[in-house]
Coordinates of C-alpha atoms and ligand atoms in Angstrom, one line a residue:
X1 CA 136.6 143.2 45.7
X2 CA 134.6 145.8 43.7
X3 CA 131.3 144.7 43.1
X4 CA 129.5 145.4 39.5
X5 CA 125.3 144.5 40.1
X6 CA 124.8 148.5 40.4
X7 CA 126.1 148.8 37.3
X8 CA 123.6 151.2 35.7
X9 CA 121.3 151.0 32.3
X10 CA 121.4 154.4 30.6
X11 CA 119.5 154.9 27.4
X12 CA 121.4 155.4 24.1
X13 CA 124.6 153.6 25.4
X14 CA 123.8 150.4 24.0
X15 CA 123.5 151.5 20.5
X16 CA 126.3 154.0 21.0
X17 CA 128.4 151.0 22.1
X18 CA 127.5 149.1 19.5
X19 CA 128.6 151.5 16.7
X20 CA 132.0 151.1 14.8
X21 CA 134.8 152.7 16.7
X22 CA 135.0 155.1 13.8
X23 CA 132.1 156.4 14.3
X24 CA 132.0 156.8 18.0
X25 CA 135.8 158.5 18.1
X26 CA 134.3 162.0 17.0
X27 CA 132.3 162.3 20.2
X28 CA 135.8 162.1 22.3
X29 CA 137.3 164.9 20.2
X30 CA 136.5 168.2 20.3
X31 CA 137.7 171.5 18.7
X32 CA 140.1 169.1 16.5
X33 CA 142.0 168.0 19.7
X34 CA 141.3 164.5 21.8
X35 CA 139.5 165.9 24.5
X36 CA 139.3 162.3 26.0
X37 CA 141.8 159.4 25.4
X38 CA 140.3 156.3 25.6
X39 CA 141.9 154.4 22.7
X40 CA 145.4 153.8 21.4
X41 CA 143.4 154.2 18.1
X42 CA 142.7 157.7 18.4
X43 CA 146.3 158.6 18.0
X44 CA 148.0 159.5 14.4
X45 CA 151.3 160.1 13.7
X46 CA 151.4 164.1 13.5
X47 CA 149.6 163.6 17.0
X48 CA 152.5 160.7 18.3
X49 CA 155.6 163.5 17.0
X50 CA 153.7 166.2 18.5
X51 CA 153.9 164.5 21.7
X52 CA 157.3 163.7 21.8
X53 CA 158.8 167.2 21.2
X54 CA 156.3 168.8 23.5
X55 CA 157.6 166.2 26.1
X56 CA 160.8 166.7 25.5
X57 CA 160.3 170.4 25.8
X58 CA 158.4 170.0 29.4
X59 CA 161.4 167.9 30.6
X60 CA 163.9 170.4 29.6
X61 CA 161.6 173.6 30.7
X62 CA 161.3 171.7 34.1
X63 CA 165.2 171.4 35.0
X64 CA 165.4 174.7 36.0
X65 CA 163.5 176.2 39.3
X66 CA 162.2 179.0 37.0
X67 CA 160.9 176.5 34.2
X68 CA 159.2 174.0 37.3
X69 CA 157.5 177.7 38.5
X70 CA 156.1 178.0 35.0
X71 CA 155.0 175.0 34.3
X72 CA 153.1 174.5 37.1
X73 CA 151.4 178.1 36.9
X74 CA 149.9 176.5 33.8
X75 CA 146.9 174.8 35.4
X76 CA 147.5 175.9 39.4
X77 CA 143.5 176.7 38.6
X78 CA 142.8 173.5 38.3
X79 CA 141.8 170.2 39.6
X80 CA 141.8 166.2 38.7
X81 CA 140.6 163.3 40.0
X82 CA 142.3 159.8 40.1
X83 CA 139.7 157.2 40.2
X84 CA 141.9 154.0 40.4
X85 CA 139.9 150.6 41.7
X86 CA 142.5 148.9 40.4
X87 CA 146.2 148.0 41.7
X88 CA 149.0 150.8 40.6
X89 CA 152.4 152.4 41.4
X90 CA 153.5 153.8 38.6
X91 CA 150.8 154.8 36.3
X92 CA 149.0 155.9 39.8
X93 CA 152.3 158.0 40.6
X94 CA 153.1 159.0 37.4
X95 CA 150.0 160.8 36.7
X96 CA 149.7 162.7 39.9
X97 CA 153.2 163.8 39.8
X98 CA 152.7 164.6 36.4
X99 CA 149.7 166.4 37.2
X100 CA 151.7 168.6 39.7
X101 CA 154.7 169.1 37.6
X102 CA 150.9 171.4 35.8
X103 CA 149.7 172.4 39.1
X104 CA 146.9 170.6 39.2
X105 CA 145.2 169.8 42.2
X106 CA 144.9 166.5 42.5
X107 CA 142.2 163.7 45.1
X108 CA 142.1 160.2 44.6
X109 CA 140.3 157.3 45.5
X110 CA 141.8 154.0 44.9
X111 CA 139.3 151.7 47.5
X112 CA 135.8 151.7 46.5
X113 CA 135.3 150.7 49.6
X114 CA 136.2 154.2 51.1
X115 CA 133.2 155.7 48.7
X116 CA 130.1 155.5 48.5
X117 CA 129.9 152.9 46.3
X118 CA 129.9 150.4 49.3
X119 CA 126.3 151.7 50.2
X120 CA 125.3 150.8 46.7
X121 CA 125.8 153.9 44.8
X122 CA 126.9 152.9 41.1
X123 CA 130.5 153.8 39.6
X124 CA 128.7 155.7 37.1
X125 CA 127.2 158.1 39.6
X126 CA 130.6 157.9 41.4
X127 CA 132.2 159.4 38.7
X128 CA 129.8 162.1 38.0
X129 CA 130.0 163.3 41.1
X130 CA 133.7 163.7 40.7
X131 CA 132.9 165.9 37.7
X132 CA 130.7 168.2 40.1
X133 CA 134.1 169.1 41.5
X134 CA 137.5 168.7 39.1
X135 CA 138.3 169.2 35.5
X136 CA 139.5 165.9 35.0
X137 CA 139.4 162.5 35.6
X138 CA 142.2 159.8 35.6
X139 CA 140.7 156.3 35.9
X140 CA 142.0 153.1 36.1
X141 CA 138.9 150.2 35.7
X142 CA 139.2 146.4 36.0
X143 CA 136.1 146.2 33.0
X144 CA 136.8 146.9 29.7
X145 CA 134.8 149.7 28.5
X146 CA 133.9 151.0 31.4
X147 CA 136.0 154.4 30.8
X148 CA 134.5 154.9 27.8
X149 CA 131.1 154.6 29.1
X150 CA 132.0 157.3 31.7
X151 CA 133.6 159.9 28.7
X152 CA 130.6 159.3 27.0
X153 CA 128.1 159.4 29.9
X154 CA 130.0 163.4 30.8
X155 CA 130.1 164.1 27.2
X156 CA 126.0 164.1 27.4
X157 CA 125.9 165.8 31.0
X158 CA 125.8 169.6 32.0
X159 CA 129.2 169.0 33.1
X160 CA 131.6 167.6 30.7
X161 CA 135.2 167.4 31.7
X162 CA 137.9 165.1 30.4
X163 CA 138.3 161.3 30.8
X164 CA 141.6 159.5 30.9
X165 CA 142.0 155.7 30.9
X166 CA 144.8 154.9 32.7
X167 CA 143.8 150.9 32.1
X168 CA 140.9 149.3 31.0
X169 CA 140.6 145.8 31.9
X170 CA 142.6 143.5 29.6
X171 CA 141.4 145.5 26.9
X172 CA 143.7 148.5 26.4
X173 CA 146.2 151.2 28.5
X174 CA 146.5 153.9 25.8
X175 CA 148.8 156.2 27.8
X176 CA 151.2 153.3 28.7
X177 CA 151.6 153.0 25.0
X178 CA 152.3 156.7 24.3
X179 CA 155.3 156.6 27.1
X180 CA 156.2 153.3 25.3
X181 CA 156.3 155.2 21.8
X182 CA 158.1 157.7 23.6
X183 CA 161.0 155.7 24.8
X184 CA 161.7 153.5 21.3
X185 CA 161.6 156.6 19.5
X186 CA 164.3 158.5 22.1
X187 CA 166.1 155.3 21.9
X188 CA 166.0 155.1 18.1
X189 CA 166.5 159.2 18.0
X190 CA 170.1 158.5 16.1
X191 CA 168.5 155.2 14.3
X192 CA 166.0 156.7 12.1
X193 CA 163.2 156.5 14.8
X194 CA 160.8 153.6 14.9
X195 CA 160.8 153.5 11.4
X196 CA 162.0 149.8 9.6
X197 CA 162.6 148.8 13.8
X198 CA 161.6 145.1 14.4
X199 CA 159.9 145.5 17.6
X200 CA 159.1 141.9 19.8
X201 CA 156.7 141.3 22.1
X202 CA 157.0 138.7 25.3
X203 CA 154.9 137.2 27.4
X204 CA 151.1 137.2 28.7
X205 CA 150.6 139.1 25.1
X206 CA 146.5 137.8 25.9
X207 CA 146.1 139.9 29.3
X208 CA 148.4 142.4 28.6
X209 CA 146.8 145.5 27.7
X210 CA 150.4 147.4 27.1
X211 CA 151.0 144.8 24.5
X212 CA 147.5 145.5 22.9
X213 CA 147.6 149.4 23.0
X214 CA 151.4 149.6 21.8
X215 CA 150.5 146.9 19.1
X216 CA 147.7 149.2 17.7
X217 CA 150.0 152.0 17.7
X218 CA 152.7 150.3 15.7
X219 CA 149.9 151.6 12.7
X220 CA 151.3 154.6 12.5
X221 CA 155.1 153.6 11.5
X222 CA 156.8 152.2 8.5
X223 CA 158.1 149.0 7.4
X224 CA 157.7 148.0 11.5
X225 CA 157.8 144.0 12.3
X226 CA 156.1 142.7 14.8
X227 CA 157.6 139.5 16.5
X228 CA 154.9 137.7 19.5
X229 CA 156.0 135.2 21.7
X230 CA 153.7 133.4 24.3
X231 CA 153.3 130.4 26.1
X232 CA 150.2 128.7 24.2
X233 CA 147.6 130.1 26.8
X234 CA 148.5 133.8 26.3
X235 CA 148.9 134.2 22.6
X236 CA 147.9 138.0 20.9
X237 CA 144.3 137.9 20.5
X238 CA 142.6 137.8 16.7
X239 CA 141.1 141.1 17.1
X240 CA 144.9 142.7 17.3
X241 CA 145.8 140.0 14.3
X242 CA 143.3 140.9 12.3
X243 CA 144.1 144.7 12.7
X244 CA 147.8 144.0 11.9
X245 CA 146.6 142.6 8.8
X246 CA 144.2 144.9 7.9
X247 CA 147.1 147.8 8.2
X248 CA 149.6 145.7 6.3
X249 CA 151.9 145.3 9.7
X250 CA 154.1 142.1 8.8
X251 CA 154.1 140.1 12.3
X252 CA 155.3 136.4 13.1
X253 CA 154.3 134.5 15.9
X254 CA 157.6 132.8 17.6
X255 CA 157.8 129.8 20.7
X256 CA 159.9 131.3 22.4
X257 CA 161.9 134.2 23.5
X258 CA 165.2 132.3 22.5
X259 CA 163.6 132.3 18.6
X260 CA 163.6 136.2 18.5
X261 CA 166.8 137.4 20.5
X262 CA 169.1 137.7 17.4
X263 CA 166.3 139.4 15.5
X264 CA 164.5 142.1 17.7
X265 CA 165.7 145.7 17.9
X266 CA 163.3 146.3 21.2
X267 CA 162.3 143.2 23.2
X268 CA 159.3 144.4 25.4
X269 CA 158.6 141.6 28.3
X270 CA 155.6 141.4 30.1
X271 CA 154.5 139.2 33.2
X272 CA 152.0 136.8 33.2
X273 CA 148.6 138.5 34.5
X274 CA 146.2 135.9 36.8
X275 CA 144.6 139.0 38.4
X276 CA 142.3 139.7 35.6
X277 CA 140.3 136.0 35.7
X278 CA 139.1 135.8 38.7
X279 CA 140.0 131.7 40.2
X280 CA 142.6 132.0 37.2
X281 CA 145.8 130.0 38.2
X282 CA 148.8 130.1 35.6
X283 CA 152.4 129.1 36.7
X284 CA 153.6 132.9 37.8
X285 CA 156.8 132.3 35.2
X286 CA 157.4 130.9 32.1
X287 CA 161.1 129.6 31.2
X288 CA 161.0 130.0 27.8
X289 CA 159.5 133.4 28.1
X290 CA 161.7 135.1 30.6
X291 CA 165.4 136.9 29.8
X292 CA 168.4 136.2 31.4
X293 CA 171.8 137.1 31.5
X294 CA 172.9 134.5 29.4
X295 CA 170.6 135.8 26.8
X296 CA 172.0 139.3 26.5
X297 CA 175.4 138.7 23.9
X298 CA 172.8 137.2 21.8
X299 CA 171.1 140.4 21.3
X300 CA 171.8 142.9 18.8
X301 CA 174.4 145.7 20.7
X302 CA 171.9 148.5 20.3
X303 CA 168.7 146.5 21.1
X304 CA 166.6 147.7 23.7
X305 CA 164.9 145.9 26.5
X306 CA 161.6 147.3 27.8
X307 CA 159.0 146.4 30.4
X308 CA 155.9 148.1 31.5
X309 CA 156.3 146.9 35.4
X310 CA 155.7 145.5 37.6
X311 CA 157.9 142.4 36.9
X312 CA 157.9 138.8 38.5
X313 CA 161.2 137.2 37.9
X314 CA 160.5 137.6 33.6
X315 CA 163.5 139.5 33.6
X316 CA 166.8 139.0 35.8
X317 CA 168.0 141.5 37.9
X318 CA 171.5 141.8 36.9
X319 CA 169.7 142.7 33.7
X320 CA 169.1 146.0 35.1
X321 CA 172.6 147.2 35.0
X322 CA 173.1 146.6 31.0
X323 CA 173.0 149.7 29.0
X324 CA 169.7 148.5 26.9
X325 CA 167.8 148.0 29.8
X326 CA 165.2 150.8 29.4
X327 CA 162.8 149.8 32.1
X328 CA 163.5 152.4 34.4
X329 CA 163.5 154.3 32.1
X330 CA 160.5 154.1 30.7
X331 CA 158.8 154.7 34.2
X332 CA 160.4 158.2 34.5
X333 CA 159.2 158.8 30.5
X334 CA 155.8 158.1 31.6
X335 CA 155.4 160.9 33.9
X336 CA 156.5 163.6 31.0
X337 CA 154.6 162.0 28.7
X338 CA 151.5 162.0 30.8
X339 CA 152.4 165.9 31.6
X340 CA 152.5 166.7 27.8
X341 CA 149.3 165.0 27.1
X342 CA 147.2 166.9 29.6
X343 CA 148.7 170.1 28.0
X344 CA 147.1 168.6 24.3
X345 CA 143.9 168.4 26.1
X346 CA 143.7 171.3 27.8
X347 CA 145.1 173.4 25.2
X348 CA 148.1 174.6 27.0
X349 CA 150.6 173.2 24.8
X350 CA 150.6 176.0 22.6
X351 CA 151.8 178.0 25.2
X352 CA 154.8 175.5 26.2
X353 CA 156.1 175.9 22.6
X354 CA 155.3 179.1 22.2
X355 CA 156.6 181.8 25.6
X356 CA 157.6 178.3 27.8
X357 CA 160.7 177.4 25.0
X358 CA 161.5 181.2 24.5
X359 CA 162.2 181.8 27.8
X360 CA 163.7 178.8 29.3
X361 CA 165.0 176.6 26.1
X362 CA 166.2 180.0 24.4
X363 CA 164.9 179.1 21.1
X364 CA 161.9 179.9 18.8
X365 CA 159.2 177.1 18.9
Ligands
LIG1 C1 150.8 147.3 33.5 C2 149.3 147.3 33.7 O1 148.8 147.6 34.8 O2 148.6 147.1 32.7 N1 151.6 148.1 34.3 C3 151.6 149.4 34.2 O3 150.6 150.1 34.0 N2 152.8 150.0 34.2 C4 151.2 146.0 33.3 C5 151.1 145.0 34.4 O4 150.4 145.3 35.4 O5 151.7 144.0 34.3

């Protein structure tokens, strides 16, 4: 297991870190765009449409051989880095294919025990040697905070570049939200969006860092519900509570998935996460939190069911065949979403409305 005592002491962070998010956001944006994205937070709505019609452009530039060509002639001068010392398929996947679909050159570690961080070098020099040779990094953490410490530790180098969190702890996984936001508003497309939707959340809703980056983004809709349901050790944490309130986001706490079937136009499961506390032992499934078959006529015909993956038996298999299963889906959404949101941050998305939809969309952006 990774080990934390080099963690580093670097002057300014602590008072930096101590700061209202508000007033530490600025230093991850630059130029008016996000230059790093570190928070579901630092999304709005103008930003969340944005996204979705540029990703929707990318996928439909990239069905042609022409259109793939393009799009990856983009950033073919480029390079990123995935620093992932945490377990991952698809967020792992989805960003490098994304970044290729770009043409960016991508190198990885995913075993800090393949770097030099097994001789006692610190993640924090880790990463900045990375930034001595790409223009981006893609991180996945098991401590929360820890990519924001590196976006702000490159934002005061020589050598800036970009920091993505692609999972912080059990604190947040602001891109996993985005592709989430992606797929209920494609689903909703002919429903009036996510607008007035009464979206339910299931399962380890305390470890679940989807639940908490998609739950901050819910902000940014109206007349959205929020339905949580949890076996007693898992509940939402206060901090997400409180921000509900604060926003004026009507949510209800329910026992079990059973009380919110009838109810919920998305259902989003999640499995029950031991890997965060370490000696942590929780029953790997929870009855009364898992869907099955049975439960399906129950559900409103145009619900949706969603799941970030991976899943552990929290939702049946023959599940998968059922027209509102949007699981898989939502996997494939991720890549495109992750491709559009490296064009925001490296300015290229301007160019994919612009001469990428006139010639291969034939239309004016
Ligand atoms: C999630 C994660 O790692 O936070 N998965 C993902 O990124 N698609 C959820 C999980 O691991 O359960």
């Amino acid at each position: 297991m990774h080990k934390y005592e080099f963690y580093q002491e670097y002057a300014g962070w602590k008072e930096f870190s101590e700061k209202p998010l508000s007033e530490r956001l600025p230093l991850f944006s630059r130029n008016g765009r996000i230059y790093d994205v570190l928070f579901s937070q630092q999304f709005d709505r103008a930003f969340l449409d944005d996204l979705y019609d540029l990703t929707n452009r990318i996928r439909r530039i990239a069905k042609t051989r022409e259109g793939t060509h393009w799009l990856h002639s983009l950033h073919n001068h480029q390079r990123a880095m995935l620093y992932f010392v945490q377990p991952s398929t698809r967020t792992f996947l989805s960003f490098q294919n994304a970044c290729h679909i770009l043409g960016f050159h991508t190198s990885e570690i995913r075993d800090p025990h393949t770097s030099s961080e097994i001789k006692g070098e610190s993640p924090e020099d880790s990463i900045r040697t990375f930034s001595s040779y790409v223009d981006l990094i893609i991180m996945r953490h098991p401590q929360e905070g820890f990519a924001e410490k590196t976006a702000w530790l490159l934002n005061t180098s020589e050598r800036p570049v970009p920091v993505i969190n692609a999972g912080s702890g059990k604190d947040q996984h602001p891109t996993q939200a985005l592709l989430d936001v992606y797929t209920l508003q494609r689903s909703f497309e002919h429903r009036g969006g996510i607008d007035g939707k009464v979206i339910a959340m299931v399962g380890d809703l305390k470890r679940g860092r989807t639940v908490r980056s998609l739950s901050y983004l819910m902000k940014n809709y109206r007349d959205v519900k929020l339905l949580y349901a949890a076996p007693p050790a898992f509940q939402i944490g206060e901090d997400i509570k409180q921000f509900l309130t604060l926003h004026n986001i009507p949510f209800e706490e329910r026992d079990s998935l059973e009380d919110l079937l009838e109810e919920a136009d998305a259902i989003y499961m999640t499995r029950i996460q031991d890997e965060h506390d370490e000696g942590a032992r929780s029953q790997s499934q929870y009855e009364e939190f898992s869907l099955r078959h049975k439960h399906l006529a129950r559900m409103k015909p145009d619900a949706i069911i969603m799941h970030p993956l991976p899943r552990r038996g929290e939702i049946e298999v023959s599940i998968d065949k059922d027209p509102r299963a949007m699981y898989w889906r939502q996997e494939r959404n991720g890549m495109w979403t992750r491709a559009a949101l490296m064009t925001i941050i490296f300015a290229s998305d301007d160019e994919v409305r612009g001469e990428g939809t006139r010639r291969f969309l034939n239309e004016t952006s």
